[in-house]
Amino acid sequence: MPRFVSAKPDSRLIPLPWGTPLAEWPTEHLVALPRGISRHVVRFIRVGSSVYAAKEIIEHLALHEYRLLHDLMRMGTPSVEPIGVITKRVAADGTELDPILITRHLQFSLPYRSLFAAGVKQDTVSRLVDAMVVLLARLHVIGFLWGDVSLSNTLFRRDAGAFAAYLVDAETGELHDVLTAGQRENDLVVARTNLFGDFCDLQAGGMLEESLDPLHLVDMVETRYRELWAELTGVEEFSGSELGRIESRVRRLNALGFDVAELDIQTSDDASHIRIQPKVVDAGHHSRRLLRLTGLDTEENQARRLLNDLDTFRVRTGQQHLDEAIVAHEWLTDVFAPVIQIVPNELKAKREPAQLFHEVLDYRWYQSQRENRDVPLTEATHGYVNDVLRKLPDEAMSADALAPVEGRHLVDPYDPSQGFIEAGDEEPPYDPWEAAAEDAEPDTGGGFFDVAALRAQAAAKEASKKDGKVKRSVAARIRADSAPET
Ligand SMILES: Nc1ncnc2c1ncn2[C@@H]1O[C@H](COP(=O)(O)OP(=O)(O)O)[C@@H](O)[C@H]1O
Ligand SMILES: [Mg+2]
């Protein structure tokens, strides 16, 4: 009899064929989704409308990773959510099988290979590197030594115009009260080695723009990490007449998505010199505020954007004097919810609600600029749905990256690590974000995409679809029951 170790058991998992080695599971329980390179056998399993990741791994590591992921969740660090460990698995012939660690499939997440599949530009790489560096710094701030920093062990989610990185593999991790400089250096050395390998691998596969040099990229990761760490924890000294620098420091940290829990301020005896050092910092200022006010659980940049809209709503409706929780409730029911309701059910799986709202705001902004009038939100939403959303690939489970492109089929769709049956030189999958980045006006600043360009690209894509180049049967099958609950 298998044994379930779980704080949040899902009884639908019980009847699954635990007595079968994971690699031999019947495909009726599996769902084919893209994923990173792994040491262990990893499969995505589906029960009802939930998708879990299952990893066959020796017992003490399974339990170690399960507990660490719990600790990371508790501390609010972006990582996959542990569901349980199945131990005491025995095959029909009496052989003992390794336990399976179950985590919740991170919805809307993209393994880096899917992001790179379309060929990646400098700007996107730079945003990915930033997301990765912020994740590493966040982990180090709470005393987590990763031990195996790599692109394969990181998942990315779109966060407004940027990316948010999540830790997916905690097997080698260790949690300490505080990390020493040596421990952090160790993680950096590992990061350099692994990332260099990851980037070379992408280069060999022709997925990296030619101008991007793997060595330069790992140097960039290291430099940015050091800059961020200095910003987070470094001592700053200045003269007593420059008090504004305290506020600037806090603002810079907030802008990076970190909170200053405590600022250690020391003044020299004659008050001519001030020395500041942020004490404890953790992340997610805006997303926590939005969660508290509206119950919406979003990424940091999305939260900033939504809060902006909420604050504008407050001013526009002359409710500055009211409690912000009350205004937030009104904004949610009168502004946010109607936008989401306009989206037809069959398109809901394409974007998370918060990301969708963010994109509608962009769309409205561009339309208002173009037509020199204040476009009402409802009108903009309809326009966005028809012009943009209908043409975007489905990201509910990032299954689109797997959609078979003519002439290119995985040897085993449930185990992408086995590669493709034959690697033809067909067109790479279309990524509207990449396309938008390519055509975006050079100095829009905020990293917003250009809807007109996006529309043109989408039209081109439609045309090529009519040529029958793109088949999306797998994506469509997964899409059918993956629409997020609203
Ligand atoms: N909960 C999850 N959500 C989404 N993808 C996942 C999840 N768990 C694992 N994966 C995918 O599976 C891959 C391998 O998982 P990982 O834990 O890194 O295995 P290994 O220990 O063998 O390296 C990851 O790169 C990731 O793409
Ligand atoms: Mg891994």
Short mmCIF file of C-alpha atoms and ligand atoms in Angstrom, two decimals:
data_model
loop_
_atom_site.label_atom_id
_atom_site.label_comp_id
_atom_site.label_asym_id
_atom_site.label_seq_id
_atom_site.Cartn_x
_atom_site.Cartn_y
_atom_site.Cartn_z
CA MET A 1 0.00 0.00 0.00
CA PRO A 2 1.48 3.37 -0.94
CA ARG A 3 1.60 6.01 1.76
CA PHE A 4 0.68 9.68 1.23
CA VAL A 5 2.55 12.37 3.10
CA SER A 6 0.58 15.53 2.55
CA ALA A 7 -0.64 18.59 4.37
CA LYS A 8 -3.24 19.24 1.68
CA PRO A 9 -4.25 15.85 0.31
CA ASP A 10 -6.14 15.60 -2.95
CA SER A 11 -8.16 12.38 -2.71
CA ARG A 12 -8.39 12.16 -6.50
CA LEU A 13 -4.72 11.20 -6.49
CA ILE A 14 -5.31 8.01 -4.50
CA PRO A 15 -6.56 5.73 -7.31
CA LEU A 16 -3.62 6.53 -9.62
CA PRO A 17 -1.32 3.63 -10.59
CA TRP A 18 1.37 4.21 -7.97
CA GLY A 19 2.59 0.62 -8.39
CA THR A 20 3.84 1.46 -11.89
CA PRO A 21 7.18 3.20 -12.50
CA LEU A 22 6.38 6.81 -13.49
CA ALA A 23 8.03 6.41 -16.89
CA GLU A 24 5.54 3.67 -17.77
CA TRP A 25 2.33 5.39 -16.70
CA PRO A 26 -0.58 5.08 -19.11
CA THR A 27 -1.02 8.33 -21.01
CA GLU A 28 -4.65 8.69 -19.91
CA HIS A 29 -3.34 10.16 -16.64
CA LEU A 30 -0.72 12.37 -18.26
CA VAL A 31 -0.76 15.71 -19.91
CA ALA A 32 1.94 16.81 -22.30
CA LEU A 33 3.34 20.19 -21.33
CA PRO A 34 6.70 21.74 -22.02
CA ARG A 35 9.29 21.54 -19.29
CA GLY A 36 12.95 21.98 -18.54
CA ILE A 37 15.75 19.45 -18.54
CA SER A 38 15.64 17.12 -15.54
CA ARG A 39 17.68 14.43 -13.88
CA HIS A 40 14.68 12.50 -12.67
CA VAL A 41 11.64 11.11 -14.38
CA VAL A 42 9.14 13.97 -14.30
CA ARG A 43 5.60 13.80 -15.68
CA PHE A 44 2.61 16.09 -15.54
CA ILE A 45 -0.44 14.25 -14.29
CA ARG A 46 -4.01 15.33 -14.52
CA VAL A 47 -6.83 14.63 -12.10
CA GLY A 48 -10.09 16.38 -12.93
CA SER A 49 -9.25 19.95 -13.80
CA SER A 50 -6.02 20.02 -11.77
CA VAL A 51 -2.58 19.38 -13.15
CA TYR A 52 0.29 18.28 -10.95
CA ALA A 53 3.96 17.69 -11.59
CA ALA A 54 5.21 14.30 -10.41
CA LYS A 55 8.89 13.55 -9.86
CA GLU A 56 10.23 10.10 -9.02
CA ILE A 57 13.03 10.61 -6.55
CA ILE A 58 14.68 8.79 -3.63
CA GLU A 59 12.94 9.09 -0.31
CA HIS A 60 15.12 11.37 1.75
CA LEU A 61 15.44 13.85 -1.12
CA ALA A 62 11.70 13.77 -1.78
CA LEU A 63 10.92 14.59 1.84
CA HIS A 64 13.68 17.19 2.00
CA GLU A 65 12.39 18.98 -1.09
CA TYR A 66 8.79 18.73 0.07
CA ARG A 67 9.62 20.39 3.39
CA LEU A 68 11.81 23.06 1.85
CA LEU A 69 9.13 24.00 -0.67
CA HIS A 70 6.74 24.32 2.27
CA ASP A 71 9.10 26.68 4.05
CA LEU A 72 9.54 28.73 0.89
CA MET A 73 5.76 29.02 0.46
CA ARG A 74 5.37 30.03 4.08
CA MET A 75 7.89 32.81 3.57
CA GLY A 76 6.14 33.99 0.45
CA THR A 77 9.00 33.18 -1.91
CA PRO A 78 8.02 32.46 -5.50
CA SER A 79 8.32 28.71 -5.85
CA VAL A 80 6.16 25.80 -6.90
CA GLU A 81 3.63 24.57 -4.34
CA PRO A 82 4.31 21.19 -2.75
CA ILE A 83 1.31 18.85 -2.58
CA GLY A 84 2.72 15.66 -1.13
CA VAL A 85 5.05 12.69 -1.31
CA ILE A 86 3.92 9.18 -2.13
CA THR A 87 6.14 6.61 -0.43
CA LYS A 88 6.09 2.81 0.01
CA ARG A 89 5.38 2.17 -3.64
CA VAL A 90 5.64 -1.47 -4.60
CA ALA A 91 5.34 -2.86 -8.12
CA ALA A 92 3.19 -5.91 -8.93
CA ASP A 93 6.28 -8.13 -8.90
CA GLY A 94 7.21 -6.92 -5.42
CA THR A 95 10.03 -4.52 -6.44
CA GLU A 96 10.20 -1.36 -4.36
CA LEU A 97 9.80 1.88 -6.29
CA ASP A 98 11.16 5.32 -5.44
CA PRO A 99 8.75 7.81 -3.92
CA ILE A 100 7.05 10.48 -6.01
CA LEU A 101 7.06 14.14 -5.08
CA ILE A 102 3.93 15.98 -6.22
CA THR A 103 3.85 19.73 -6.78
CA ARG A 104 1.07 21.82 -8.27
CA HIS A 105 1.73 22.66 -11.89
CA LEU A 106 2.50 26.36 -11.97
CA GLN A 107 -0.21 27.74 -14.24
CA PHE A 108 0.82 30.11 -16.99
CA SER A 109 4.44 29.27 -16.39
CA LEU A 110 6.90 28.90 -19.20
CA PRO A 111 10.08 26.90 -19.03
CA TYR A 112 12.88 28.98 -20.52
CA ARG A 113 13.15 26.73 -23.57
CA SER A 114 9.62 27.67 -24.60
CA LEU A 115 10.49 31.31 -24.20
CA PHE A 116 13.56 30.88 -26.35
CA ALA A 117 11.87 28.68 -28.92
CA ALA A 118 11.08 31.62 -31.17
CA GLY A 119 14.62 32.93 -30.99
CA VAL A 120 15.22 35.52 -28.36
CA LYS A 121 16.28 39.11 -28.55
CA GLN A 122 18.65 41.05 -26.38
CA ASP A 123 15.84 42.86 -24.63
CA THR A 124 13.97 39.69 -23.68
CA VAL A 125 17.12 38.01 -22.43
CA SER A 126 17.82 41.02 -20.35
CA ARG A 127 14.35 40.86 -18.78
CA LEU A 128 14.77 37.13 -18.13
CA VAL A 129 18.13 37.69 -16.50
CA ASP A 130 16.62 40.38 -14.29
CA ALA A 131 13.83 38.06 -13.17
CA MET A 132 16.34 35.32 -12.42
CA VAL A 133 18.62 37.69 -10.49
CA VAL A 134 15.74 39.05 -8.42
CA LEU A 135 14.68 35.50 -7.57
CA LEU A 136 18.19 34.58 -6.47
CA ALA A 137 18.49 37.69 -4.34
CA ARG A 138 15.08 37.08 -2.76
CA LEU A 139 16.12 33.56 -1.87
CA HIS A 140 19.39 34.78 -0.41
CA VAL A 141 17.64 37.47 1.60
CA ILE A 142 15.62 34.82 3.47
CA GLY A 143 18.69 32.60 3.95
CA PHE A 144 18.00 30.05 1.23
CA LEU A 145 21.05 28.54 -0.40
CA TRP A 146 19.84 27.12 -3.70
CA GLY A 147 22.80 24.98 -4.65
CA ASP A 148 21.53 24.31 -8.17
CA VAL A 149 20.73 27.65 -9.80
CA SER A 150 19.95 27.02 -13.45
CA LEU A 151 17.48 27.99 -16.14
CA SER A 152 15.95 24.51 -16.02
CA ASN A 153 15.25 24.93 -12.35
CA THR A 154 13.47 28.22 -12.90
CA LEU A 155 10.03 28.86 -14.33
CA PHE A 156 9.00 32.18 -15.79
CA ARG A 157 5.63 33.86 -15.79
CA ARG A 158 4.74 37.00 -17.63
CA ASP A 159 4.44 39.94 -15.31
CA ALA A 160 3.05 42.93 -17.17
CA GLY A 161 5.88 43.73 -19.60
CA ALA A 162 8.50 41.80 -17.65
CA PHE A 163 8.93 38.29 -16.28
CA ALA A 164 8.68 36.86 -12.79
CA ALA A 165 10.87 33.88 -11.95
CA TYR A 166 9.88 30.94 -9.76
CA LEU A 167 12.03 28.30 -8.17
CA VAL A 168 11.03 24.84 -9.32
CA ASP A 169 13.73 22.50 -8.00
CA ALA A 170 14.65 22.76 -4.31
CA GLU A 171 16.28 19.35 -4.01
CA THR A 172 19.76 20.76 -3.29
CA GLY A 173 18.54 23.70 -1.21
CA GLU A 174 19.36 24.53 2.39
CA LEU A 175 17.65 27.02 4.63
CA HIS A 176 19.85 29.01 7.03
CA ASP A 177 19.18 31.92 9.36
CA VAL A 178 21.49 34.11 7.34
CA LEU A 179 23.78 33.24 4.47
CA THR A 180 27.46 34.05 4.72
CA ALA A 181 29.16 35.88 1.89
CA GLY A 182 30.92 32.60 1.08
CA GLN A 183 27.66 30.72 0.72
CA ARG A 184 26.27 33.33 -1.59
CA GLU A 185 29.45 33.27 -3.64
CA ASN A 186 29.04 29.53 -3.90
CA ASP A 187 25.57 29.91 -5.39
CA LEU A 188 26.96 32.46 -7.82
CA VAL A 189 29.69 30.09 -8.98
CA VAL A 190 27.10 27.37 -9.54
CA ALA A 191 24.86 29.87 -11.32
CA ARG A 192 27.70 30.88 -13.64
CA THR A 193 28.55 27.30 -14.53
CA ASN A 194 24.98 26.11 -15.05
CA LEU A 195 23.77 29.19 -16.88
CA PHE A 196 26.81 29.13 -19.14
CA GLY A 197 25.85 25.56 -20.04
CA ASP A 198 22.20 26.52 -20.55
CA PHE A 199 23.09 29.45 -22.81
CA CYS A 200 25.62 27.42 -24.83
CA ASP A 201 22.97 24.79 -25.28
CA LEU A 202 20.54 27.39 -26.61
CA GLN A 203 23.26 28.78 -28.85
CA ALA A 204 23.99 25.35 -30.26
CA GLY A 205 20.29 24.96 -30.99
CA GLY A 206 20.28 28.26 -32.88
CA MET A 207 17.85 29.74 -30.35
CA LEU A 208 20.05 32.60 -29.20
CA GLU A 209 20.46 35.71 -31.26
CA GLU A 210 23.96 35.73 -32.72
CA SER A 211 25.02 38.87 -30.94
CA LEU A 212 24.35 37.24 -27.57
CA ASP A 213 27.45 35.65 -26.18
CA PRO A 214 26.98 33.07 -23.37
CA LEU A 215 30.00 34.33 -21.48
CA HIS A 216 28.76 37.89 -21.66
CA LEU A 217 25.35 36.73 -20.45
CA VAL A 218 26.70 34.99 -17.36
CA ASP A 219 28.83 38.05 -16.60
CA MET A 220 25.66 40.09 -16.84
CA VAL A 221 23.89 37.79 -14.36
CA GLU A 222 26.75 38.15 -11.91
CA THR A 223 27.07 41.93 -12.27
CA ARG A 224 23.35 42.49 -11.87
CA TYR A 225 23.20 40.21 -8.88
CA ARG A 226 26.03 42.14 -7.19
CA GLU A 227 24.40 45.47 -7.97
CA LEU A 228 21.08 44.29 -6.61
CA TRP A 229 22.66 42.85 -3.48
CA ALA A 230 24.54 46.07 -2.84
CA GLU A 231 21.32 47.99 -3.28
CA LEU A 232 19.50 45.66 -0.90
CA THR A 233 22.02 45.44 1.88
CA GLY A 234 24.88 47.85 1.27
CA VAL A 235 25.91 50.57 3.67
CA GLU A 236 25.56 54.08 2.31
CA GLU A 237 27.23 57.08 3.87
CA PHE A 238 26.55 60.69 3.13
CA SER A 239 26.63 64.09 4.71
CA GLY A 240 23.90 65.39 7.00
CA SER A 241 22.69 67.81 4.37
CA GLU A 242 21.65 65.02 2.02
CA LEU A 243 18.77 63.56 4.00
CA GLY A 244 16.82 63.03 0.80
CA ARG A 245 19.08 60.11 0.08
CA ILE A 246 17.39 58.03 2.75
CA GLU A 247 14.12 58.35 0.92
CA SER A 248 15.73 57.73 -2.45
CA ARG A 249 17.22 54.51 -1.17
CA VAL A 250 13.83 53.30 0.06
CA ARG A 251 12.19 54.33 -3.18
CA ARG A 252 14.78 52.50 -5.26
CA LEU A 253 14.23 49.35 -3.20
CA ASN A 254 10.46 49.64 -3.55
CA ALA A 255 10.83 50.09 -7.26
CA LEU A 256 12.76 46.83 -7.35
CA GLY A 257 9.87 45.16 -5.57
CA PHE A 258 11.50 44.94 -2.16
CA ASP A 259 10.22 46.29 1.12
CA VAL A 260 12.39 47.88 3.71
CA ALA A 261 11.27 46.35 6.96
CA GLU A 262 13.83 48.23 8.98
CA LEU A 263 16.37 50.84 8.11
CA ASP A 264 19.43 51.09 10.31
CA ILE A 265 20.30 54.78 10.46
CA GLN A 266 23.39 55.95 12.35
CA THR A 267 24.35 59.57 12.76
CA SER A 268 27.83 60.76 13.65
CA ASP A 269 28.10 62.67 16.94
CA ASP A 270 28.05 66.06 15.30
CA ALA A 271 25.30 64.93 12.90
CA SER A 272 27.48 65.80 9.92
CA HIS A 273 27.48 62.24 8.63
CA ILE A 274 24.73 59.70 8.19
CA ARG A 275 25.12 56.02 7.55
CA ILE A 276 22.20 53.90 6.42
CA GLN A 277 21.77 50.21 5.87
CA PRO A 278 18.46 48.50 5.10
CA LYS A 279 18.02 45.75 7.68
CA VAL A 280 15.46 43.24 6.62
CA VAL A 281 14.01 43.29 3.17
CA ASP A 282 11.49 41.07 1.57
CA ALA A 283 9.53 41.26 -1.58
CA GLY A 284 6.08 41.86 -2.87
CA HIS A 285 5.02 45.25 -1.56
CA HIS A 286 2.48 45.96 -4.29
CA SER A 287 1.16 42.46 -4.69
CA ARG A 288 0.56 42.23 -0.95
CA ARG A 289 -1.31 45.53 -0.93
CA LEU A 290 -3.47 44.43 -3.84
CA LEU A 291 -4.12 41.05 -2.23
CA ARG A 292 -5.12 42.71 1.02
CA LEU A 293 -7.42 45.16 -0.73
CA THR A 294 -9.01 43.03 -3.42
CA GLY A 295 -8.09 39.40 -2.86
CA LEU A 296 -6.38 39.39 -6.27
CA ASP A 297 -3.20 37.38 -6.16
CA THR A 298 -0.91 38.82 -8.83
CA GLU A 299 2.67 39.39 -9.83
CA GLU A 300 4.39 42.54 -8.61
CA ASN A 301 4.27 44.59 -11.82
CA GLN A 302 0.69 43.63 -12.53
CA ALA A 303 -0.19 44.65 -8.99
CA ARG A 304 1.52 48.01 -9.45
CA ARG A 305 -0.47 48.61 -12.62
CA LEU A 306 -3.78 47.56 -11.10
CA LEU A 307 -3.16 49.65 -7.98
CA ASN A 308 -2.43 52.60 -10.21
CA ASP A 309 -5.77 52.15 -11.87
CA LEU A 310 -7.41 51.76 -8.46
CA ASP A 311 -5.78 54.98 -7.22
CA THR A 312 -6.88 56.82 -10.36
CA PHE A 313 -10.41 55.47 -9.89
CA ARG A 314 -10.37 56.80 -6.35
CA VAL A 315 -9.44 60.29 -7.50
CA ARG A 316 -11.79 60.23 -10.47
CA THR A 317 -14.75 59.28 -8.30
CA GLY A 318 -13.78 61.82 -5.63
CA GLN A 319 -13.44 59.21 -2.90
CA GLN A 320 -10.08 60.22 -1.44
CA HIS A 321 -11.69 60.63 1.98
CA LEU A 322 -13.09 57.07 2.03
CA ASP A 323 -11.30 54.06 3.44
CA GLU A 324 -9.22 52.50 0.67
CA ALA A 325 -10.62 49.02 1.32
CA ILE A 326 -14.13 50.28 0.51
CA VAL A 327 -12.98 52.00 -2.67
CA ALA A 328 -11.06 48.87 -3.66
CA HIS A 329 -14.21 46.79 -3.35
CA GLU A 330 -16.07 49.22 -5.57
CA TRP A 331 -13.25 49.26 -8.13
CA LEU A 332 -13.24 45.47 -8.18
CA THR A 333 -16.96 45.16 -8.87
CA ASP A 334 -17.40 48.22 -11.10
CA VAL A 335 -14.15 48.28 -13.06
CA PHE A 336 -12.17 45.06 -12.88
CA ALA A 337 -14.89 42.41 -12.90
CA PRO A 338 -16.83 43.85 -15.89
CA VAL A 339 -13.68 43.72 -18.01
CA ILE A 340 -13.12 40.06 -17.18
CA GLN A 341 -16.80 39.28 -17.76
CA ILE A 342 -16.65 40.65 -21.29
CA VAL A 343 -14.09 38.03 -22.23
CA PRO A 344 -15.84 35.03 -23.78
CA ASN A 345 -15.31 31.84 -21.79
CA GLU A 346 -13.46 30.08 -24.56
CA LEU A 347 -10.80 32.84 -24.56
CA LYS A 348 -10.35 33.00 -20.80
CA ALA A 349 -7.56 30.44 -20.81
CA LYS A 350 -5.34 32.74 -22.84
CA ARG A 351 -4.39 35.13 -20.08
CA GLU A 352 -4.64 35.34 -16.33
CA PRO A 353 -7.26 37.92 -15.28
CA ALA A 354 -4.71 40.38 -13.88
CA GLN A 355 -2.51 40.18 -16.98
CA LEU A 356 -5.57 40.53 -19.17
CA PHE A 357 -6.67 43.65 -17.34
CA HIS A 358 -3.18 45.07 -17.67
CA GLU A 359 -3.20 44.43 -21.42
CA VAL A 360 -6.64 46.02 -21.79
CA LEU A 361 -5.31 49.14 -20.05
CA ASP A 362 -2.44 49.22 -22.55
CA TYR A 363 -4.82 48.73 -25.41
CA ARG A 364 -7.03 51.56 -24.21
CA TRP A 365 -4.04 53.84 -23.76
CA TYR A 366 -2.85 53.27 -27.33
CA GLN A 367 -6.34 53.63 -28.76
CA SER A 368 -6.91 56.83 -26.80
CA GLN A 369 -3.61 58.22 -28.09
CA ARG A 370 -4.42 57.28 -31.65
CA GLU A 371 -7.94 58.61 -31.66
CA ASN A 372 -7.25 61.52 -29.39
CA ARG A 373 -10.17 60.81 -27.04
CA ASP A 374 -10.85 59.01 -23.77
CA VAL A 375 -11.82 55.52 -24.87
CA PRO A 376 -14.24 53.94 -22.36
CA LEU A 377 -12.94 50.77 -20.75
CA THR A 378 -15.80 48.62 -22.02
CA GLU A 379 -15.17 49.69 -25.59
CA ALA A 380 -11.45 49.06 -25.23
CA THR A 381 -12.12 45.61 -23.77
CA HIS A 382 -14.24 44.61 -26.76
CA GLY A 383 -11.56 45.91 -29.10
CA TYR A 384 -8.83 44.09 -27.22
CA VAL A 385 -10.76 40.81 -27.23
CA ASN A 386 -11.33 40.97 -30.97
CA ASP A 387 -8.07 42.48 -32.13
CA VAL A 388 -5.59 40.91 -29.75
CA LEU A 389 -6.86 38.17 -27.50
CA ARG A 390 -8.50 36.05 -30.18
CA LYS A 391 -5.22 35.87 -32.00
CA LEU A 392 -2.96 35.10 -29.09
CA PRO A 393 -1.75 31.59 -28.33
CA ASP A 394 -3.21 29.89 -25.30
CA GLU A 395 -1.08 30.14 -22.20
CA ALA A 396 -3.29 28.56 -19.58
CA MET A 397 -0.81 25.74 -19.32
CA SER A 398 1.67 27.06 -21.80
CA ALA A 399 0.60 24.13 -23.93
CA ASP A 400 0.93 26.22 -27.01
CA ALA A 401 4.67 25.97 -26.96
CA LEU A 402 4.09 22.29 -27.48
CA ALA A 403 1.64 22.62 -30.32
CA PRO A 404 3.14 20.50 -33.05
CA VAL A 405 4.46 22.56 -35.88
CA GLU A 406 4.43 20.93 -39.28
CA GLY A 407 7.29 18.44 -39.59
CA ARG A 408 8.27 18.64 -35.94
CA HIS A 409 6.99 16.08 -33.47
CA LEU A 410 8.25 15.03 -30.09
CA VAL A 411 9.44 11.45 -29.78
CA ASP A 412 7.34 11.25 -26.62
CA PRO A 413 5.05 14.21 -25.94
CA TYR A 414 4.96 13.31 -22.25
CA ASP A 415 8.73 13.40 -22.01
CA PRO A 416 10.08 16.32 -24.03
CA SER A 417 13.61 15.50 -22.91
CA GLN A 418 13.72 12.88 -25.64
CA GLY A 419 13.60 15.60 -28.24
CA PHE A 420 12.01 15.72 -31.67
CA ILE A 421 11.61 12.90 -34.15
CA GLU A 422 13.35 14.99 -36.72
CA ALA A 423 14.61 18.53 -36.47
CA GLY A 424 13.52 20.24 -39.65
CA ASP A 425 14.26 23.89 -40.23
CA GLU A 426 10.66 24.97 -40.16
CA GLU A 427 9.40 28.30 -38.93
CA PRO A 428 9.70 28.79 -35.17
CA PRO A 429 6.44 29.17 -33.25
CA TYR A 430 5.00 32.65 -33.27
CA ASP A 431 5.38 34.68 -30.09
CA PRO A 432 3.42 37.92 -30.18
CA TRP A 433 5.49 39.30 -27.30
CA GLU A 434 8.68 38.82 -29.22
CA ALA A 435 7.09 40.25 -32.31
CA ALA A 436 5.83 43.21 -30.33
CA ALA A 437 9.28 43.76 -28.83
CA GLU A 438 10.70 43.82 -32.30
CA ASP A 439 8.26 46.40 -33.57
CA ALA A 440 7.79 48.44 -30.42
CA GLU A 441 8.56 52.11 -30.65
CA PRO A 442 12.06 52.52 -29.27
CA ASP A 443 11.30 54.80 -26.35
CA THR A 444 7.87 54.01 -24.98
CA GLY A 445 9.83 53.50 -21.77
CA GLY A 446 7.45 51.40 -19.71
CA GLY A 447 8.00 48.27 -21.75
CA PHE A 448 4.45 48.30 -23.07
CA PHE A 449 3.80 46.59 -26.31
CA ASP A 450 2.58 48.29 -29.41
CA VAL A 451 -0.92 47.08 -30.10
CA ALA A 452 -0.87 48.22 -33.72
CA ALA A 453 2.24 46.17 -34.38
CA LEU A 454 0.77 43.28 -32.48
CA ARG A 455 -2.32 43.46 -34.61
CA ALA A 456 -0.30 43.51 -37.80
CA GLN A 457 1.68 40.50 -36.64
CA ALA A 458 -1.48 38.69 -35.65
CA ALA A 459 -2.96 39.35 -39.08
CA ALA A 460 0.17 37.98 -40.71
CA LYS A 461 -0.10 34.98 -38.47
CA GLU A 462 -3.74 34.42 -39.40
CA ALA A 463 -2.72 34.47 -43.03
CA SER A 464 0.00 31.89 -42.48
CA LYS A 465 -2.42 29.75 -40.48
CA LYS A 466 -4.69 29.60 -43.51
CA ASP A 467 -1.78 27.98 -45.30
CA GLY A 468 -2.30 25.16 -42.84
CA LYS A 469 1.16 25.51 -41.35
CA VAL A 470 0.19 25.40 -37.72
CA LYS A 471 -1.60 22.52 -36.11
CA ARG A 472 -2.79 22.98 -32.60
CA SER A 473 -4.60 19.79 -31.78
CA VAL A 474 -2.75 19.08 -28.54
CA ALA A 475 -3.14 22.63 -27.34
CA ALA A 476 -6.81 22.55 -28.16
CA ARG A 477 -7.28 19.32 -26.29
CA ILE A 478 -5.63 20.71 -23.18
CA ARG A 479 -7.35 24.04 -23.54
CA ALA A 480 -10.72 22.35 -23.44
CA ASP A 481 -10.68 21.76 -19.72
CA SER A 482 -8.11 24.15 -18.46
CA ALA A 483 -10.07 27.39 -18.37
CA PRO A 484 -9.34 28.97 -14.99
CA GLU A 485 -12.30 29.21 -12.63
CA THR A 486 -13.64 32.70 -12.32
N1 LIG B 1 5.14 22.31 -10.39
C1 LIG B 1 5.65 22.45 -11.63
N2 LIG B 1 5.06 23.31 -12.52
C2 LIG B 1 5.55 23.45 -13.77
N3 LIG B 1 6.63 22.81 -14.23
C3 LIG B 1 7.25 21.95 -13.41
C4 LIG B 1 6.80 21.72 -12.07
N4 LIG B 1 7.63 20.81 -11.50
C5 LIG B 1 8.55 20.48 -12.43
N5 LIG B 1 8.33 21.15 -13.58
C6 LIG B 1 9.11 21.06 -14.82
O1 LIG B 1 9.85 19.86 -14.79
C7 LIG B 1 11.23 20.10 -14.92
C8 LIG B 1 12.03 19.17 -14.07
O2 LIG B 1 11.71 19.31 -12.70
P1 LIG B 1 12.86 19.33 -11.58
O3 LIG B 1 12.21 19.43 -10.25
O4 LIG B 1 13.88 20.38 -11.93
O5 LIG B 1 13.50 17.87 -11.76
P2 LIG B 1 15.01 17.40 -11.53
O6 LIG B 1 15.22 17.33 -10.05
O7 LIG B 1 15.05 16.06 -12.14
O8 LIG B 1 15.92 18.39 -12.18
C9 LIG B 1 11.42 21.57 -14.56
O9 LIG B 1 12.47 22.15 -15.29
C10 LIG B 1 10.09 22.20 -14.93
O10 LIG B 1 10.10 22.65 -16.28
MG MG B 2 15.97 20.34 -12.00
#
